[in-house]
Amino acid sequence: MYSLPYKNGHYGQFGGRYVPEILMPSLIELEKAFNKYKKDKKFLKDLDDLYKNYSGRPTPLYFCENLTKKLGGAKIFIKNEGLNHTGAHKINHCLGQILLAKRMGKKRVIAETGAGQHGVATASVAAKFGLKCTIYMGARDVARQRPNVFWMEQVGATVVPVYDGNQTLKDAVNSAMRDYIADPESHFLLGSALGPVPYPEMNTFFQAIIGREVKKQCREIYNIHPDYLVACVGGGSNAIGLFYEFLDDKSVNLIGVEAGGAGKRNAIRFKGGKYGVIEGYKSYFLQDENGNTLPTHSISAGLDYPGIGPGHAYLKETGRVKYVSATDKEVLKAFQLLAKNEGIISALESAHAVAYAIKLAPKLAKNKNIIVNLSGRGDKDLFIITEALGDKKFYEFLKSKV
Amino acid sequence: MQKLLKKLKEKNLLMTHVVIGYPSLTETIKIITTMAESGVDIIELQMPFSDPIADGPVIMKANEIALKNGTTTKDCMKIMKDLSCIVKIPLLFMGYFNTIFNYGIEKFCKDAFKAGCQGLIIPDMPIEEEEQEKFYHYCEKYNLAPILVIAPSTPNDRLKKLAKFAKAFVYCVARKGVTGEKTDFQKDFQKYINNVKKYLKIPLAVGFGILEKKQVEFVHKHAQIAVVGSVLIKEYEKNKLMGIENLIKKLKK
């Protein structure tokens, strides 16, 4: 890929494998296995079969006619990854990694999760393939994404709440890495396009199906040119998955939306962040003057993270992708607008992308097309949204249940 | 590095560990001087970091408290400088790469050298990233020993590669897992150490989960340096400086 060259584990100066020696042999073994199987026809056929028959791919590219009319500008389309089995794009790399783990003879998987979407996807594929599964989740995220904890446990995973640090995604990653250090024979099923080599490249590879489908659907169903692609960026797996196929096509504008949070409390890595080497990779991180990660904030647990995938750091510096942000308030509004006009319940993470598309559409001509990646559906956010909207009826319902 | 190399001519050494700023900077100074006076041979001074992935709960918590106290990398340099003049034994910095990267790699090595630091133990700075970082290059330039970490799972071809970068001594992790939890030395430990010795012709230190005298004696049968970390923090929490003094004297006897 011309726009995102990958050499010796690095995108430009970003990426790498900065891990303790004890993890080196396992990660080198994983990289070798990935390089072998990504070209293996049987492996790719098995993966394709799972994408179709387990997850329900291809996910639809849907024209938001009502929303488009209401905003009166460019046409808005939604790539509905929320219709995947387990509710988000996370299943894409989970299926890829579990197939790989199975081929490598692994018996157990370890994963971190923020919003719980990666956790649910991991726990589900582990159940399907008969591997033991431990999921680490920040205690704060356990509290705000409780439904997903229940589902993970139902499919047989052990969920471990993490009480260190900010008690969110970053702390879950640290704990998962410590488990991996204690048990390097397990597979660490890392859930974004970040972390040490080979995770950024590997998860990009498994997520690139999103953009490939979008390209085909634009051509075959709508006969349109995708002028703008918009996706939210936490670690950056759904965004890189959407963008990858289009990176070398300069006629397609790529926009990543970070978590603008509330005022000074946010997770905008490309505004407040600087270069760092944390959790095994080099990228932009929100950190203090001594290189310690700073607490982050977002209404969405999945974007509440101080680092960003090394591929995105590279694409930011070359200017190929434009990165913007949406605040908690804008996100809630966008969530409601999409729900009321199209009958689609978006995850709060994905609603960041919707929020930017809503701002962008009226500024563009009617013959332009915006594709928004709806990375996940919003069922899991029931408790956050009812609280944020102050829904009294739901509160009464909860009281009646206790 | 000279002070460290000279020390390594002796046998049955004990290396201990402190987290700078835990429970406070003034206490750290007292802990280190107590350790030196009680007979410790080498001390690693850990620079606190927000995401210490190789550390278990005890050291992790100490890192968190040190940071809450506002401990900075400059504080670490100052403590190194002050103590290098007071204690005679070699002092090392231990920490995570982002602390150094953020300070500026060359500037860090230069300042550490000027402060009297003898070597650096940075578990998440692998030799594969040297082309990018020039970390080992600057260690050499400023006469600091880069202390490499080796695990039981490290294959022979990697040991061969690591041998080219290792200086002064090599830190062998006794087992899988993070710091703190007690290590049960089993038969294959000797095999592991003997294999490392085939490839690395410098002294070995063994650490992770060493809590008692019997374990120290066992390590000394196979390696020159035994490393004791988390248990000293626990001891300090219970019995303060007196506890540290007593425990070290017991371990050194």
XYZ file of C-alpha atoms in Angstrom:
655
model
C 0.000 0.000 0.000
C 1.619 3.214 -1.218
C -0.170 5.479 1.268
C 0.530 3.250 4.262
C 3.901 1.561 3.782
C 4.677 -1.165 6.303
C 8.312 -2.048 6.800
C 9.860 -4.222 9.521
C 6.868 -3.767 11.752
C 6.715 0.007 11.376
C 4.512 2.530 9.613
C 7.188 5.163 9.142
C 8.510 5.713 12.646
C 5.355 4.354 14.330
C 4.549 0.842 15.493
C 7.234 -1.623 16.522
C 7.330 -4.302 19.186
C 8.380 -2.763 22.500
C 7.618 -5.633 24.853
C 9.406 -7.519 27.636
C 11.599 -10.366 26.407
C 9.233 -12.991 27.831
C 6.637 -12.076 25.179
C 9.067 -11.968 22.261
C 8.966 -15.668 21.317
C 5.141 -15.770 21.404
C 4.750 -12.613 19.342
C 7.330 -13.732 16.790
C 5.522 -17.071 16.508
C 2.215 -15.240 16.027
C 3.687 -12.992 13.348
C 5.065 -15.999 11.477
C 1.731 -17.797 11.665
C -0.124 -14.710 10.444
C 2.265 -14.245 7.514
C 1.773 -17.862 6.562
C -2.003 -18.067 6.867
C -2.844 -14.704 5.332
C -1.828 -16.291 2.022
C -3.293 -19.728 2.754
C -6.309 -20.409 0.523
C -8.000 -22.819 2.921
C -7.591 -20.378 5.811
C -9.063 -17.507 3.813
C -11.923 -19.682 2.620
C -12.729 -20.733 6.200
C -12.627 -17.103 7.279
C -14.890 -16.046 4.442
C -17.332 -18.770 5.367
C -17.422 -17.560 8.975
C -17.861 -13.945 7.845
C -20.886 -15.003 5.810
C -22.522 -17.713 7.865
C -21.571 -16.912 11.446
C -21.428 -13.130 11.365
C -23.892 -12.399 8.566
C -21.655 -10.520 6.147
C -21.819 -8.618 3.932
C -23.298 -5.952 6.185
C -25.624 -3.561 4.349
C -24.664 -0.207 2.880
C -27.829 1.719 3.564
C -28.937 5.036 2.046
C -30.252 7.366 4.770
C -32.877 9.074 2.624
C -34.700 10.850 5.456
C -31.585 12.139 7.122
C -30.209 13.294 3.780
C -33.410 15.223 2.994
C -33.477 16.752 6.457
C -29.905 18.018 6.220
C -30.248 19.095 2.600
C -26.748 18.429 1.342
C -24.637 15.438 0.407
C -26.174 11.964 0.412
C -25.499 10.018 3.620
C -24.971 6.268 3.531
C -24.428 4.004 6.478
C -22.240 0.931 6.445
C -24.075 -0.962 9.133
C -21.428 -3.019 10.927
C -23.819 -3.079 13.882
C -25.716 -5.812 12.078
C -22.816 -8.190 12.527
C -23.292 -11.063 14.931
C -22.399 -9.777 18.443
C -23.280 -6.253 17.366
C -20.131 -4.628 16.032
C -17.188 -4.784 13.616
C -15.065 -6.380 16.363
C -16.195 -9.825 15.244
C -14.160 -9.355 12.016
C -10.750 -9.537 13.676
C -11.990 -11.933 16.357
C -12.905 -14.513 13.719
C -9.573 -14.012 11.975
C -7.566 -14.292 15.173
C -9.451 -17.269 16.591
C -8.947 -19.196 13.351
C -5.265 -18.378 13.603
C -5.122 -19.352 17.294
C -6.845 -22.617 16.479
C -4.354 -23.351 13.679
C -1.536 -22.620 16.144
C -2.977 -25.125 18.617
C -3.825 -22.571 21.306
C -6.112 -23.656 24.150
C -6.910 -20.338 25.772
C -7.479 -16.726 24.731
C -6.972 -13.553 26.734
C -8.496 -10.223 25.733
C -9.120 -6.688 26.937
C -12.296 -4.771 26.303
C -13.520 -1.211 26.693
C -17.160 -0.969 25.675
C -17.409 -4.724 25.870
C -17.968 -5.207 22.130
C -14.558 -6.738 21.578
C -15.071 -8.772 24.748
C -18.418 -10.151 23.624
C -17.042 -10.957 20.161
C -13.980 -12.669 21.647
C -16.014 -14.619 24.194
C -18.429 -15.740 21.478
C -15.803 -17.010 19.037
C -13.976 -18.684 21.935
C -17.207 -20.496 22.802
C -17.704 -21.524 19.211
C -14.163 -22.877 18.863
C -13.942 -24.401 22.318
C -11.160 -22.247 23.762
C -11.022 -21.000 27.343
C -11.489 -17.258 27.562
C -10.547 -14.546 30.071
C -11.624 -10.947 29.446
C -10.148 -7.950 31.300
C -12.344 -4.890 31.627
C -11.803 -1.664 33.567
C -14.033 -1.539 36.648
C -15.514 1.769 35.447
C -16.415 0.163 32.117
C -17.882 -2.866 33.873
C -20.194 -0.479 35.678
C -21.262 1.483 32.615
C -21.481 -1.411 30.130
C -22.986 -4.023 32.441
C -25.145 -5.789 29.802
C -22.060 -6.828 27.839
C -20.480 -8.306 30.984
C -23.544 -10.486 31.412
C -23.419 -11.673 27.789
C -19.713 -12.479 27.996
C -20.381 -14.613 31.046
C -23.333 -16.302 29.350
C -21.119 -17.500 26.505
C -18.681 -18.886 29.030
C -15.965 -16.255 29.499
C -14.445 -15.176 32.798
C -14.662 -11.393 33.108
C -12.076 -9.797 35.394
C -12.754 -6.192 36.492
C -9.560 -4.081 36.622
C -9.244 -1.613 39.475
C -5.888 -0.057 38.478
C -5.334 3.470 37.181
C -8.308 5.077 35.476
C -10.160 1.714 35.479
C -10.839 1.919 31.744
C -9.588 0.382 28.489
C -5.895 1.206 28.931
C -5.817 -0.497 32.315
C -7.613 -3.506 30.847
C -4.905 -3.747 28.151
C -2.178 -3.655 30.839
C -3.863 -6.416 32.813
C -4.385 -8.564 29.729
C -0.688 -8.130 28.901
C 0.287 -9.204 32.422
C -1.828 -12.332 32.035
C -0.143 -12.970 28.670
C 3.273 -12.523 30.340
C 2.266 -15.157 32.908
C 0.867 -17.485 30.256
C 2.578 -16.812 26.902
C 1.303 -20.117 25.515
C -2.170 -18.570 25.374
C -3.294 -16.351 22.525
C -3.678 -12.674 23.351
C -6.647 -11.656 21.235
C -5.929 -7.925 21.159
C -8.923 -5.950 19.965
C -7.722 -3.016 17.922
C -5.244 -1.998 15.237
C -2.630 -1.193 17.867
C -0.279 -2.905 20.310
C 2.997 -4.618 19.430
C 3.730 -6.230 16.038
C 1.871 -8.080 14.511
C -1.428 -6.778 15.938
C -1.771 -3.481 14.026
C -1.141 -5.088 10.648
C -3.067 -8.259 11.478
C -6.221 -6.532 12.689
C -6.058 -4.141 9.722
C -5.935 -7.175 7.447
C -8.991 -8.760 9.082
C -10.948 -5.474 9.205
C -10.226 -4.450 5.613
C -13.291 -6.481 4.596
C -15.377 -3.415 5.571
C -13.858 -1.166 2.908
C -13.801 -3.914 0.293
C -17.530 -4.439 0.721
C -18.206 -0.700 0.652
C -16.322 -0.356 -2.632
C -18.333 -3.159 -4.199
C -21.652 -1.932 -2.801
C -21.050 1.631 -4.012
C -20.420 0.341 -7.491
C -22.947 -2.473 -7.764
C -25.917 -1.269 -5.720
C -25.826 2.510 -5.974
C -23.409 3.271 -8.793
C -21.914 6.104 -6.767
C -18.468 7.413 -5.966
C -17.699 7.480 -2.226
C -16.483 11.067 -1.825
C -16.158 10.979 1.964
C -15.596 8.067 4.339
C -16.186 8.835 8.010
C -15.412 6.570 10.976
C -14.871 6.975 14.708
C -11.361 6.348 16.043
C -10.602 4.845 19.426
C -7.738 2.462 18.803
C -8.769 2.746 15.191
C -9.779 -0.743 14.022
C -13.115 0.107 12.379
C -11.676 3.244 10.787
C -8.644 1.546 9.275
C -10.943 -1.286 8.167
C -13.109 1.180 6.251
C -10.225 3.289 4.902
C -7.709 0.637 3.911
C -9.147 -0.261 0.508
C -9.321 3.445 -0.450
C -5.982 4.725 0.874
C -4.390 4.997 -2.544
C -7.449 6.557 -4.177
C -7.007 10.285 -3.554
C -10.485 11.091 -4.866
C -11.862 9.612 -1.635
C -11.643 11.863 1.429
C -10.997 9.975 4.653
C -12.075 11.354 8.019
C -11.458 9.883 11.466
C -13.488 11.194 14.410
C -11.935 11.181 17.891
C -13.744 11.485 21.213
C -14.155 15.204 22.023
C -15.574 14.387 25.461
C -16.667 17.313 27.608
C -14.374 20.352 27.523
C -10.884 19.601 28.798
C -11.819 16.035 29.616
C -11.519 14.192 26.319
C -9.595 11.584 24.341
C -8.311 13.673 21.394
C -4.874 12.115 20.902
C -4.069 14.211 17.850
C -4.696 17.439 19.735
C -3.234 16.929 23.205
C -1.062 13.892 22.513
C 2.609 13.507 21.676
C 4.944 10.722 20.589
C 5.313 7.892 23.034
C 6.020 4.186 23.449
C 3.360 2.603 25.622
C 1.699 -0.824 25.724
C 4.164 -2.182 23.213
C 3.970 0.309 20.328
C 5.068 3.776 19.271
C 2.373 6.301 18.408
C 0.650 9.416 19.720
C -0.401 9.218 23.371
C -2.079 11.568 25.811
C 0.632 11.845 28.454
C 2.122 14.276 30.932
C 5.543 15.914 30.746
C 7.156 12.798 32.262
C 5.617 10.365 29.784
C 2.882 8.995 32.027
C -0.494 8.416 30.403
C -3.208 10.906 31.294
C -6.755 10.011 32.321
C -9.142 10.267 29.378
C -12.851 10.851 29.131
C -15.544 9.972 26.635
C -19.234 9.169 26.887
C -18.321 6.039 24.918
C -16.148 3.478 26.676
C -14.710 2.262 23.367
C -13.052 5.605 22.549
C -11.910 6.291 26.097
C -8.247 5.456 25.500
C -5.017 7.547 25.539
C -3.308 5.868 22.557
C -4.131 5.424 18.876
C -3.116 2.805 16.322
C 0.317 3.418 14.730
C -1.164 3.297 11.225
C -3.383 6.247 12.102
C -0.402 8.167 13.505
C 1.300 7.719 10.137
C -1.803 8.686 8.145
C -2.236 11.752 10.336
C 1.307 12.923 9.635
C 1.121 12.374 5.893
C -2.250 14.120 5.871
C -3.910 11.277 3.982
C -6.590 11.055 6.679
C -8.119 14.102 8.307
C -8.830 13.704 12.028
C -11.555 15.681 13.767
C -13.505 15.220 16.991
C -17.088 15.227 18.267
C -18.159 16.134 21.803
C -20.327 14.009 24.099
C -23.202 16.445 23.522
C -22.945 16.333 19.728
C -22.799 12.558 19.918
C -26.028 12.266 21.910
C -27.765 14.589 19.452
C -26.503 12.565 16.499
C -27.633 9.365 18.173
C -31.158 10.761 18.534
C -31.289 12.214 15.031
C -30.339 8.891 13.441
C -32.781 6.990 15.634
C -35.722 9.296 14.932
C -35.141 9.671 11.200
C -33.912 6.246 10.155
C -34.918 3.932 12.981
C -31.320 2.948 13.617
C -29.908 2.702 17.135
C -26.202 3.497 16.971
C -23.509 2.625 19.480
C -22.189 5.796 21.136
C -18.743 5.165 19.618
C -20.197 5.073 16.102
C -22.428 8.072 16.815
C -19.198 10.140 16.804
C -18.905 9.433 13.084
C -22.590 10.210 12.580
C -22.133 13.514 14.443
C -19.395 14.631 12.063
C -21.342 13.519 8.980
C -24.284 15.634 10.160
C -22.008 18.669 10.306
C -20.391 17.903 6.975
C -23.392 17.003 4.805
C -25.096 20.427 4.610
C -21.788 22.015 3.504
C -21.477 19.710 0.486
C -23.248 19.611 -2.862
C -26.177 17.217 -3.278
C -24.279 15.040 -5.731
C -21.611 14.184 -3.157
C -21.735 10.977 -1.115
C -20.715 10.404 2.487
C -20.241 6.877 3.801
C -20.432 6.616 7.583
C -19.177 3.511 9.300
C -21.685 2.537 11.946
C -19.186 0.343 13.759
C -21.713 -1.020 16.245
C -25.307 -1.002 17.335
C -26.423 0.722 20.508
C -28.147 -1.946 22.600
C -25.199 -2.056 24.994
C -25.530 1.688 25.698
C -29.059 1.439 27.065
C -28.034 2.445 30.582
C -25.720 5.317 29.573
C -28.233 6.795 27.153
C -31.254 6.547 29.436
C -29.211 8.265 32.125
C -27.838 10.941 29.792
C -31.324 11.696 28.467
C -32.796 11.602 31.982
C -35.485 9.095 30.995
C -37.802 8.940 34.013
C -39.854 5.995 32.730
C -36.767 3.840 32.446
C -35.640 4.878 35.896
C -39.030 3.865 37.305
C -38.729 0.546 35.491
C -35.306 -0.071 37.029
C -36.623 0.751 40.485
C -39.498 -1.681 40.016
C -37.055 -4.438 39.174
C -34.899 -4.113 42.256
C 30.018 1.461 34.496
C 33.389 1.000 36.289
C 31.936 0.868 39.786
C 29.574 -1.870 38.647
C 32.268 -3.883 36.849
C 34.456 -3.725 39.914
C 31.601 -4.957 42.086
C 30.973 -7.856 39.728
C 34.377 -9.290 40.617
C 32.875 -10.342 43.950
C 30.735 -13.453 44.495
C 27.227 -14.089 45.897
C 25.851 -10.621 45.324
C 22.486 -9.312 46.426
C 20.673 -6.761 44.278
C 17.625 -4.964 45.636
C 14.982 -2.740 44.167
C 13.222 0.474 45.179
C 10.580 2.596 43.499
C 11.691 6.225 43.525
C 9.142 8.390 45.325
C 7.560 5.520 47.204
C 6.321 6.232 49.766
C 8.041 9.636 49.358
C 11.307 11.001 48.018
C 12.768 11.514 51.483
C 11.866 7.963 52.494
C 13.370 6.598 49.271
C 16.699 8.140 50.252
C 16.491 6.559 53.700
C 15.508 3.181 52.250
C 18.468 3.192 49.853
C 21.005 4.200 52.493
C 19.596 1.567 54.853
C 19.925 -1.057 52.146
C 23.523 -0.042 51.409
C 24.464 -0.031 55.092
C 22.864 -3.448 55.595
C 25.115 -5.027 53.014
C 23.279 -4.862 49.682
C 25.665 -4.962 46.698
C 23.688 -3.319 43.897
C 20.417 -1.367 43.916
C 18.042 -0.778 41.027
C 16.125 2.470 41.341
C 12.846 2.210 39.485
C 11.556 5.375 37.843
C 7.798 5.338 38.422
C 5.608 4.902 35.341
C 1.866 4.879 34.737
C 1.813 1.599 32.793
C 4.420 -0.800 34.230
C 3.356 -3.927 32.332
C 6.085 -6.248 33.643
C 5.310 -5.504 37.285
C 2.924 -7.279 39.634
C 0.479 -5.687 42.088
C 2.979 -4.667 44.820
C 5.384 -2.727 42.603
C 2.509 -1.462 40.449
C 0.851 0.058 43.505
C 4.178 1.621 44.562
C 4.466 3.163 41.075
C 0.987 4.603 41.371
C 1.707 6.151 44.767
C 5.056 7.564 43.639
C 3.318 9.257 40.707
C 0.546 10.580 42.913
C 3.292 12.139 45.015
C 4.354 14.001 41.884
C 7.665 12.197 41.311
C 9.269 13.375 38.046
C 12.138 12.066 35.927
C 14.151 15.067 37.120
C 13.549 13.931 40.713
C 14.910 10.529 39.711
C 18.052 12.123 38.300
C 18.531 14.208 41.416
C 18.142 11.251 43.759
C 20.616 9.266 41.659
C 23.105 12.120 41.832
C 22.733 12.707 45.572
C 22.911 9.021 46.469
C 25.803 8.147 44.184
C 27.933 10.416 46.344
C 26.620 8.983 49.621
C 26.583 5.220 49.023
C 29.587 3.311 47.686
C 27.714 0.518 45.881
C 26.673 0.757 42.224
C 23.209 2.138 41.512
C 21.151 1.397 38.404
C 18.051 2.899 36.885
C 15.191 0.530 36.152
C 12.164 1.749 34.247
C 10.046 1.684 31.132
C 11.162 2.992 27.804
C 8.610 5.791 27.514
C 10.152 7.599 30.486
C 13.485 7.727 28.673
C 12.001 8.341 25.237
C 10.025 11.247 26.619
C 13.082 12.769 28.359
C 15.134 12.388 25.181
C 17.244 9.240 24.852
C 20.649 10.870 24.500
C 19.905 13.521 27.103
C 18.723 10.837 29.510
C 21.859 8.731 29.078
C 24.081 11.767 29.413
C 22.336 13.019 32.574
C 22.196 9.526 34.104
C 25.919 9.135 33.518
C 26.627 12.522 35.058
C 24.485 11.537 38.049
C 26.682 8.496 38.640
C 24.268 5.861 37.355
C 26.011 2.629 36.354
C 23.480 0.945 34.113
C 19.918 0.806 32.815
C 17.359 -1.996 33.063
C 14.603 -1.198 30.550
C 12.527 -4.339 29.957
C 10.459 -2.941 27.080
C 13.341 -1.712 24.919
C 14.168 -4.761 22.770
C 17.278 -4.930 20.592
C 15.072 -5.099 17.481
C 14.143 -1.432 17.927
C 17.754 -0.258 18.178
C 17.785 0.925 14.575
C 14.985 3.356 15.459
C 16.037 4.392 18.936
C 19.865 4.189 19.175
C 19.378 3.367 22.849
C 22.249 0.892 23.115
C 24.408 3.277 21.141
C 23.873 6.054 23.680
C 24.367 3.662 26.602
C 27.779 2.883 25.215
C 28.586 6.496 24.466
C 27.834 7.505 28.063
C 29.399 4.479 29.717
C 26.155 2.974 31.011
C 25.634 -0.781 31.072
C 22.423 -1.773 29.265
C 21.182 -4.694 31.391
C 19.313 -7.077 29.131
C 16.506 -9.250 30.407
C 16.259 -12.905 29.452
C 13.339 -15.287 29.951
C 13.176 -19.084 30.193
C 11.403 -19.054 26.833
C 14.160 -17.101 25.039
C 15.374 -19.378 22.226
C 19.054 -19.968 21.500
C 19.200 -17.878 18.346
C 17.887 -14.912 20.329
C 20.396 -15.546 23.151
C 23.097 -15.325 20.532
C 21.758 -11.980 19.290
C 21.247 -10.615 22.808
C 24.825 -11.520 23.734
C 26.080 -8.852 21.333
C 24.233 -6.097 23.195
C 24.590 -7.242 26.810
C 27.059 -5.483 29.083
C 28.182 -6.008 32.719
C 25.559 -8.629 33.603
C 22.330 -10.141 32.338
C 19.051 -10.247 34.207
C 17.429 -13.678 34.000
C 13.772 -13.768 34.835
C 13.309 -16.887 36.965
C 9.920 -17.785 35.544
C 6.936 -16.653 33.494
C 4.753 -13.886 34.878
C 5.187 -10.496 36.498
C 7.161 -9.483 39.581
C 6.213 -10.449 43.109
C 4.633 -13.871 43.185
C 6.845 -16.529 44.816
C 8.970 -18.594 42.443
C 9.169 -22.325 42.827
C 12.632 -23.239 41.542
C 12.367 -26.498 39.731
C 14.740 -28.870 38.026
C 14.592 -27.173 34.656
C 15.876 -23.965 36.248
C 19.421 -25.296 36.229
C 19.042 -26.331 32.605
C 17.796 -22.843 31.731
C 20.691 -21.097 33.489
C 23.310 -23.445 32.065
C 21.945 -22.819 28.609
C 22.102 -19.040 29.072
C 25.716 -19.415 30.225
C 26.580 -21.127 26.959
C 25.729 -17.976 25.037
C 26.380 -15.164 27.491
C 29.827 -15.060 29.028
C 29.057 -12.365 31.594
C 27.671 -12.614 35.146
C 24.012 -13.520 35.609
C 21.427 -12.070 37.925
C 18.286 -14.011 38.748
C 15.124 -12.270 39.872
C 11.297 -12.428 40.084
C 9.611 -13.997 43.077
C 12.631 -14.372 45.368
C 11.346 -13.911 48.887
C 13.514 -15.845 51.316
C 17.039 -16.856 52.325
C 16.710 -20.416 50.976
C 15.900 -19.094 47.516
C 18.815 -16.659 47.594
C 21.170 -19.512 48.485
C 19.752 -21.608 45.680
C 20.226 -18.796 43.146
C 23.803 -18.234 44.299
C 24.632 -21.832 43.421
C 23.882 -21.004 39.802
C 24.261 -17.264 39.381
C 26.333 -14.465 40.803
C 23.498 -12.082 41.663
C 20.197 -12.731 43.396
C 17.573 -9.995 42.959
C 15.014 -9.167 45.629
C 12.222 -6.689 44.934
C 8.554 -6.853 45.912
C 9.164 -8.579 49.251
C 11.184 -5.588 50.455
C 8.319 -3.235 49.678
C 5.975 -5.495 51.645
C 8.473 -5.647 54.507
C 8.798 -1.860 54.500
C 5.031 -1.499 54.691
C 4.976 -3.698 57.791
C 8.160 -2.823 59.676
C 9.609 0.271 57.946
C 13.397 0.765 57.750
C 14.059 -1.626 60.601
C 12.240 -4.371 58.692
C 14.345 -3.758 55.584
C 17.567 -3.821 57.600
C 16.644 -7.076 59.336
C 15.464 -8.813 56.172
C 18.596 -7.883 54.216
C 20.892 -8.983 57.013
C 19.055 -12.289 57.085
C 19.341 -12.687 53.311
C 23.032 -11.749 53.287
C 24.110 -13.925 56.226
